[in-house]
mmCIF file of C-alpha atoms in Angstrom:
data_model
loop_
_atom_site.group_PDB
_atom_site.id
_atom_site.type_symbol
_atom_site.label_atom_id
_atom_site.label_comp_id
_atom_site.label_asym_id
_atom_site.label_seq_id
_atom_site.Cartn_x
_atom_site.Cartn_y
_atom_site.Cartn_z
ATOM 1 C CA UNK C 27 2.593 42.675 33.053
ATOM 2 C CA UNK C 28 3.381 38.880 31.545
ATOM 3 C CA UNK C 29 2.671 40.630 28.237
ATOM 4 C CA UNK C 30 4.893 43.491 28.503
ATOM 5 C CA UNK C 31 8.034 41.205 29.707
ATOM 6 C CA UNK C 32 7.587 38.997 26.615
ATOM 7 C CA UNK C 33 7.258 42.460 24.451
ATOM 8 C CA UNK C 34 10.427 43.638 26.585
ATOM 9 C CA UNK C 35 12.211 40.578 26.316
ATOM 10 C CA UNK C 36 11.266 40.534 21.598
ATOM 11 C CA UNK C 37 12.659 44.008 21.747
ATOM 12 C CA UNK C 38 16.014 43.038 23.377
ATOM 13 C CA UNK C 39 16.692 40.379 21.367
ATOM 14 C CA UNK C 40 15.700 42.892 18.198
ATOM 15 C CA UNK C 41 18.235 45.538 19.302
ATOM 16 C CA UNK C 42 21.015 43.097 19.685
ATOM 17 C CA UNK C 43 20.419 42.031 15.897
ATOM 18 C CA UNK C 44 19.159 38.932 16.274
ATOM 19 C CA UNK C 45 15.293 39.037 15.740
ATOM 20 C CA UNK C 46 13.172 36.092 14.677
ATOM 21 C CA UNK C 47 13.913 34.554 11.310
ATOM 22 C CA UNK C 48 11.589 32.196 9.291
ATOM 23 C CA UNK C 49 10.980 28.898 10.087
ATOM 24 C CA UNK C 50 12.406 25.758 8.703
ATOM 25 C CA UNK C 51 9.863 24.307 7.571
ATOM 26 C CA UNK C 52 9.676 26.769 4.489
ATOM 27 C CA UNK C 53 12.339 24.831 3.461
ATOM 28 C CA UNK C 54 11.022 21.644 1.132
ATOM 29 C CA UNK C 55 13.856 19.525 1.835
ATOM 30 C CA UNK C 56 13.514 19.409 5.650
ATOM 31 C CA UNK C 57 10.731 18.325 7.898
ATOM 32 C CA UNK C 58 9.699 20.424 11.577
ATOM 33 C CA UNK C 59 7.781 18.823 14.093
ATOM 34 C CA UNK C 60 7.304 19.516 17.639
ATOM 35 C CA UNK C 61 7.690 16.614 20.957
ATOM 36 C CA UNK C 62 5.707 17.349 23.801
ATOM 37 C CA UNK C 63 8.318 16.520 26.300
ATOM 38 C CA UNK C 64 8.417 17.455 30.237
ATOM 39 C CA UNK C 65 11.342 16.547 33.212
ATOM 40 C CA UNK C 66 8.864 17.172 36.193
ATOM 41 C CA UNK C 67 5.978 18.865 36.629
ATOM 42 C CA UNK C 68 7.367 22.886 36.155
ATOM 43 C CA UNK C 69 9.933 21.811 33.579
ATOM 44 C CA UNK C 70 7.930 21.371 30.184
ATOM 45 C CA UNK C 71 10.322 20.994 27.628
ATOM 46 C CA UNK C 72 8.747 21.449 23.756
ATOM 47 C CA UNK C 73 11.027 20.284 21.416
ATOM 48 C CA UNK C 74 11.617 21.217 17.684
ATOM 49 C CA UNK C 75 13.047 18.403 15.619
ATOM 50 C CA UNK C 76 14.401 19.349 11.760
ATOM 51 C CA UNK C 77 15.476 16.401 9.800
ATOM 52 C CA UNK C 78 15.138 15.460 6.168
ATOM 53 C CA UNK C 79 11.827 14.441 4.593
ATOM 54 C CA UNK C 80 13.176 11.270 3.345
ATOM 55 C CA UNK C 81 15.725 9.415 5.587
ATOM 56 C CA UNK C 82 17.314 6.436 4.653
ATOM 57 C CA UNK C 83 20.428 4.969 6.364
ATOM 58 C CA UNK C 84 20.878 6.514 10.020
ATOM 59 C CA UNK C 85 21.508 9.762 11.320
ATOM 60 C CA UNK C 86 23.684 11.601 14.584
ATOM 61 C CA UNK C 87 21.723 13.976 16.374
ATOM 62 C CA UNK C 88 22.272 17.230 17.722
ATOM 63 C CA UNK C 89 20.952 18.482 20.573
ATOM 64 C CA UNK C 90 20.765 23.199 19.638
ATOM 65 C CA UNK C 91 20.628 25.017 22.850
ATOM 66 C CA UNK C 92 18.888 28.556 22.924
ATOM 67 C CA UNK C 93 20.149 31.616 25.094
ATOM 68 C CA UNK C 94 18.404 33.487 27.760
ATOM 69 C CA UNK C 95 14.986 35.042 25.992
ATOM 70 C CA UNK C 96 15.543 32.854 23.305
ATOM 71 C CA UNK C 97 13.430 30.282 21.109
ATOM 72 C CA UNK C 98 14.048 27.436 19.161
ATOM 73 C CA UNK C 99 12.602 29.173 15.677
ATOM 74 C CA UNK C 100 14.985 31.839 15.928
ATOM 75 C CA UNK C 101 17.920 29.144 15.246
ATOM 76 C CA UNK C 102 15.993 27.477 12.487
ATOM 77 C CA UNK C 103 18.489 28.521 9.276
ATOM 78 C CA UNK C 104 21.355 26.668 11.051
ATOM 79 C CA UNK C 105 19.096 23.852 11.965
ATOM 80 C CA UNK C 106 17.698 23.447 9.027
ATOM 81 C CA UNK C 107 20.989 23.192 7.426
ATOM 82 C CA UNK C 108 22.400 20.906 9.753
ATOM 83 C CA UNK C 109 19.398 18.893 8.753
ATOM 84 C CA UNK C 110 20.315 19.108 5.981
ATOM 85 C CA UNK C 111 23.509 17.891 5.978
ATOM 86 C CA UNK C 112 22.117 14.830 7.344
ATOM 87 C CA UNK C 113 21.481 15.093 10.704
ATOM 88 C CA UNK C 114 18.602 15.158 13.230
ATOM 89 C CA UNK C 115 18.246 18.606 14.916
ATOM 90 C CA UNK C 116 16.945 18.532 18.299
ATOM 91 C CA UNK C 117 16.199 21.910 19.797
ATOM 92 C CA UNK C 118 14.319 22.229 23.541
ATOM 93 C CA UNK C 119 12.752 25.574 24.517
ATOM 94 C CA UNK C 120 14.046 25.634 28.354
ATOM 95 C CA UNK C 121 11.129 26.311 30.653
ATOM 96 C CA UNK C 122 12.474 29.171 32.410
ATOM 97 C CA UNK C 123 14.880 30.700 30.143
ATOM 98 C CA UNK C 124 13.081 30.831 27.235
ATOM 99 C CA UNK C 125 11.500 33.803 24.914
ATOM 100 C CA UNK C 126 7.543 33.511 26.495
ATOM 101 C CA UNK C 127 8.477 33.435 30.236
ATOM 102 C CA UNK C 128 9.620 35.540 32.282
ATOM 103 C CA UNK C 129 13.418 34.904 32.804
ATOM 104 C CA UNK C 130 15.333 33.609 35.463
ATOM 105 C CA UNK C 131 18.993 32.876 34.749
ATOM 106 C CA UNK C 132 19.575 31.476 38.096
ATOM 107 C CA UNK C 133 17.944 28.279 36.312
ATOM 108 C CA UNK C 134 20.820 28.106 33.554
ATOM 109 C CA UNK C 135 22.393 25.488 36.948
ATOM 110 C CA UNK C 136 19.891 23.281 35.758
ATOM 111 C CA UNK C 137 19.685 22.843 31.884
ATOM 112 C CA UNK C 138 22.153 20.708 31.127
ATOM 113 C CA UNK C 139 20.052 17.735 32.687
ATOM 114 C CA UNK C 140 16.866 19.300 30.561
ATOM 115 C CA UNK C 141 19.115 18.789 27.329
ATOM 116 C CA UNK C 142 20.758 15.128 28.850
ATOM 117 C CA UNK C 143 17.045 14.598 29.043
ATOM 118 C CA UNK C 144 16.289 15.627 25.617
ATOM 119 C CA UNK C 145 18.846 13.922 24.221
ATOM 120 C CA UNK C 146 17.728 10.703 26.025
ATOM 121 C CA UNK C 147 14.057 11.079 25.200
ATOM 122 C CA UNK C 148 14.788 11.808 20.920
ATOM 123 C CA UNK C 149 17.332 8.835 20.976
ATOM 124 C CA UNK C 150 14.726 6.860 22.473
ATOM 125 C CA UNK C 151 12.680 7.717 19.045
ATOM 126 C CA UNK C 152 14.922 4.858 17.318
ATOM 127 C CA UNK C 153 12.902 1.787 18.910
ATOM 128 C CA UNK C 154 9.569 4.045 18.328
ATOM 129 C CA UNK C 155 6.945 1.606 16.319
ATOM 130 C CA UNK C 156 5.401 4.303 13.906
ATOM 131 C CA UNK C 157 7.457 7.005 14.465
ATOM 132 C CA UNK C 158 8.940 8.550 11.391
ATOM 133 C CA UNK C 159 12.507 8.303 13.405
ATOM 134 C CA UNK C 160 12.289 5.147 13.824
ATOM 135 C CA UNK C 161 15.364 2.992 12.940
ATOM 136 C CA UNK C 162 16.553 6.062 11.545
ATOM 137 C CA UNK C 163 19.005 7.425 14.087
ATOM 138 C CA UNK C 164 22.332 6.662 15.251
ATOM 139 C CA UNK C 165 22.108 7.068 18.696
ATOM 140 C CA UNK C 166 25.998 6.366 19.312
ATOM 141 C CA UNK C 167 26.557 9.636 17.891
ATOM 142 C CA UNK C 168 25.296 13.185 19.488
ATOM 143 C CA UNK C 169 26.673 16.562 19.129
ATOM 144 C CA UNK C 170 25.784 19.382 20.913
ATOM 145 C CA UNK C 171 25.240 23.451 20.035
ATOM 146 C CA UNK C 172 24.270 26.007 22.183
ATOM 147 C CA UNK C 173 24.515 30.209 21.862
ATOM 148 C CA UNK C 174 25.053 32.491 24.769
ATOM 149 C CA UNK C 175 23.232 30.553 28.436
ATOM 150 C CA UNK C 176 22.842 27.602 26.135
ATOM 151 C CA UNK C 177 26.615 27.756 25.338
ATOM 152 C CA UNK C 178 26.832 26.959 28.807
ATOM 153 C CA UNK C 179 24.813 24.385 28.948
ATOM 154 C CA UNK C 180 26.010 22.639 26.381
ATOM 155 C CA UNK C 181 29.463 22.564 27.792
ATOM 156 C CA UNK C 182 27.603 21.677 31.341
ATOM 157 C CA UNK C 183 26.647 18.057 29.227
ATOM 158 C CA UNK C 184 30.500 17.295 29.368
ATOM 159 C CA UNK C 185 30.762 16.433 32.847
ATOM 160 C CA UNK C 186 31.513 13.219 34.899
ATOM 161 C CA UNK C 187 30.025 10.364 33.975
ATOM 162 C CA UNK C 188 29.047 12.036 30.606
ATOM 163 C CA UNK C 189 27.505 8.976 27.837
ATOM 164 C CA UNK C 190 30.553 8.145 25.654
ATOM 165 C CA UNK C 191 27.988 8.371 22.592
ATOM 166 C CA UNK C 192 28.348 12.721 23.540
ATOM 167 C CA UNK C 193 30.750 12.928 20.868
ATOM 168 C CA UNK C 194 31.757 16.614 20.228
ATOM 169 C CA UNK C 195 30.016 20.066 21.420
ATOM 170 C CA UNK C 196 30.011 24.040 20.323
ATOM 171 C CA UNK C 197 29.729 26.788 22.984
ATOM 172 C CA UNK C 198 29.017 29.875 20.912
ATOM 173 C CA UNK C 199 29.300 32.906 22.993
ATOM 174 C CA UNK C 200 28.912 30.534 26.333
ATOM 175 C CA UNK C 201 30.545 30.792 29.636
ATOM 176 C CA UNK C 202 32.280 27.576 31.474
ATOM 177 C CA UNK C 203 29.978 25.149 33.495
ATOM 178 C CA UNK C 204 30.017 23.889 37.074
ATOM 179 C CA UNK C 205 32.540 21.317 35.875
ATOM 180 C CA UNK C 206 34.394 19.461 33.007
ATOM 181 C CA UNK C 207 34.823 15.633 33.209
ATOM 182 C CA UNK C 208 34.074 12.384 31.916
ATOM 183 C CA UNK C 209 35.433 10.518 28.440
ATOM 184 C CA UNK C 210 37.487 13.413 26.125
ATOM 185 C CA UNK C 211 35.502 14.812 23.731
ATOM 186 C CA UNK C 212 36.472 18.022 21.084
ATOM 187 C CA UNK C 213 35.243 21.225 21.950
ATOM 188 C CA UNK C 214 34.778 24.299 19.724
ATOM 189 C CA UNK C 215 34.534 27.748 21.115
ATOM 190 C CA UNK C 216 32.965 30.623 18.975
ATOM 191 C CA UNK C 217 33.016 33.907 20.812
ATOM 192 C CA UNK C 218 33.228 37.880 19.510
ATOM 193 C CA UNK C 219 35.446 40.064 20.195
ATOM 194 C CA UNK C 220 33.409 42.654 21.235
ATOM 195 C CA UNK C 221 30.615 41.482 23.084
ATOM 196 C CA UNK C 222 29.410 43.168 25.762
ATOM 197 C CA UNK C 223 26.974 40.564 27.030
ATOM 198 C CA UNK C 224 29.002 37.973 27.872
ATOM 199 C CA UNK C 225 32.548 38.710 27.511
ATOM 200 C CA UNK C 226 35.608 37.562 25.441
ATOM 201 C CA UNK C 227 37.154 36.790 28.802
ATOM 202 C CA UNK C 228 34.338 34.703 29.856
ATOM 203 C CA UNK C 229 34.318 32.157 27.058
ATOM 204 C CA UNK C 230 38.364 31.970 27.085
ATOM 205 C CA UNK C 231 37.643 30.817 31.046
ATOM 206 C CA UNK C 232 35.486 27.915 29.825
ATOM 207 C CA UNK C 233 38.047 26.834 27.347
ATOM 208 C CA UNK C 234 41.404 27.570 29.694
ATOM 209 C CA UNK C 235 39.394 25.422 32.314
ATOM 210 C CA UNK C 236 38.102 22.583 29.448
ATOM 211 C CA UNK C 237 39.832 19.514 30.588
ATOM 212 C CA UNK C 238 39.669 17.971 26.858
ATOM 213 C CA UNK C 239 42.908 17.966 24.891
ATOM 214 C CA UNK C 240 40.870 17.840 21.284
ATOM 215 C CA UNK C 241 39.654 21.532 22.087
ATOM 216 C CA UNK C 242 39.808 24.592 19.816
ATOM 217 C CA UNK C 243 38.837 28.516 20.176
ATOM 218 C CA UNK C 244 37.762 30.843 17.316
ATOM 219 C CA UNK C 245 37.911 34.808 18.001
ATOM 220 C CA UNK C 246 35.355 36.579 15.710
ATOM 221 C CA UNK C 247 36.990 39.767 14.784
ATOM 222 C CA UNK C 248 34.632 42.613 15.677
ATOM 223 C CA UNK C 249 31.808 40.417 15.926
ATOM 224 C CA UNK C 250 28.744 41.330 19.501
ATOM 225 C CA UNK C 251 26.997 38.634 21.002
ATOM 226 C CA UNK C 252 24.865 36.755 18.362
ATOM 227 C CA UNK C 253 24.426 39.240 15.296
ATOM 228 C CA UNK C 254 26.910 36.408 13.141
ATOM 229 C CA UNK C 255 24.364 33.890 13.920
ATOM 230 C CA UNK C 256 21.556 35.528 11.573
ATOM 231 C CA UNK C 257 21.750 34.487 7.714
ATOM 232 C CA UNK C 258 21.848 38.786 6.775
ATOM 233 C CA UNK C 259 25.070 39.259 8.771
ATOM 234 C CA UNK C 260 28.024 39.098 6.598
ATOM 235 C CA UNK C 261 29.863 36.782 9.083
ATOM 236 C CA UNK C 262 26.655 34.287 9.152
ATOM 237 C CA UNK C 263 28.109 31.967 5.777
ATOM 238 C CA UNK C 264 32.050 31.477 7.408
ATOM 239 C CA UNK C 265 30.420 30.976 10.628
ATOM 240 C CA UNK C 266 27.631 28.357 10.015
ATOM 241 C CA UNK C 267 30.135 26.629 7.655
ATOM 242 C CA UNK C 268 32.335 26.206 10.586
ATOM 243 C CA UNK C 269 30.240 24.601 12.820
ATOM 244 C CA UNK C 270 28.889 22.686 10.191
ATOM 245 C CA UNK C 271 32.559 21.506 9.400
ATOM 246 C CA UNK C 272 33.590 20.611 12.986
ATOM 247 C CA UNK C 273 30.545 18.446 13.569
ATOM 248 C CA UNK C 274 31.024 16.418 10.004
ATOM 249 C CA UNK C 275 34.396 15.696 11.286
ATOM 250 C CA UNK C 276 33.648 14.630 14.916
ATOM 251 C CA UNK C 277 29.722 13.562 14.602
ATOM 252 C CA UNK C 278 30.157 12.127 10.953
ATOM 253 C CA UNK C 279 27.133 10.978 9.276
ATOM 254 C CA UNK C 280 28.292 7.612 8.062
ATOM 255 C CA UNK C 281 26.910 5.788 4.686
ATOM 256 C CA UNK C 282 24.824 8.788 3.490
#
């Protein structure tokens, strides 16, 4: 039965358009590895990291956010070319929410602390002795990306008492949090126009309710829930470029 919801769940994600894509690491300029990280006992939390092969200087990270039956590898194109832009791409696979477990979105609640966790455990990477990081990150500046339930919890980050080094986040296709708070930072919200999985309606909510001044809401003309996301999709260049954009100018990568 495990094996037929993970088949179940591979097929879903194939009829919506966005199936698995290759991995990042075919990609010379850009190195994948994997943190074996855990908040608690249930809550494993594996970690993809993409960042450049040879860093000099220091780099923001961002912390990518998968939906519900969704894994990191499946974002790699837009990781790896955030990665390439300069930054370092950290990318959790939530333990209940992700493609090889059987789902339960009631646990959405909970994520943002899994990725405030995340975020915590790469920075601390920086004072590493031997780590390939180390040095090599500028832990006063994080961004934050999620699609679909990890929309959500990426806006969930940008609550009270959220670290003022949380510089800028993109919901893509998300739905609004428990609550907004803490020190302004800009939002961007990506969302189609014709998705039928979470709805136009829901991600205008999240940014009507979005306390932050610097916020900003892109409708993508005929666009479902995700399909823009995949490199094939005619919307995939505009889009990516986009994001890309918004974090150079709110999570810049300084001196590179």
């Amino acid at each position: 039965m495990r094996r037929l919801g993970v088949v179940l769940v591979l097929l879903a994600l194939l009829l919506d358009g966005f199936g698995p894509v290759p991995p990042a690491s075919a990609q010379e300029a850009v190195v994948t590895r994997v943190l074996t990280l855990t908040r608690g006992a249930d809550r494993p939390l594996p970690t993809t990291l993409w960042y450049r092969g040879h860093l000099t200087g220091r780099h923001p990270i961002i912390l990518f956010s998968h939906g519900l039956g969704g894994l990191p590898r499946q974002f790699a194109p837009l990781a790896a070319g955030w990665a390439e832009a300069g930054y370092v791409v950290a990318a959790p696979a939530y333990p209940h929410t992700n493609g090889l477990v059987r789902v339960d979105r009631r646990d959405i609640a909970h994520q943002h602390l899994d990725a405030a966790y995340v975020i915590e455990a790469v920075r601390a990477l920086n004072g590493t002795a031997g780590d390939p990081l180390a040095g090599h990150l500028d832990v006063n500046r994080v961004g934050a990306v999620g699609f679909s339930a990890g929309g959500t919890t990426t806006l969930g980050l940008f609550g009270p008492g959220h670290p003022a080094y949380l510089r800028a986040g993109v919901a893509i296709s998300g739905r609004r949090p428990a609550v907004f708070g803490g020190p302004p930072a800009p939002l961007l919200f990506l969302h189609g126009d014709r998705d039928r999985v979470v709805p136009l309606r829901a991600g205008r909510e999240a940014f009507r309710l979005a306390s932050f001044p610097a916020k900003q809401f892109v409708t993508l003309r005929g666009a479902r829930h995700g399909e823009f996301l995949r490199p094939g999709d005619p919307r995939y260049a505009r889009t990516s470029a986009r994001i890309l954009t918004f974090l150079q100018a709110n999570v810049p990568v300084a001196g590179l």
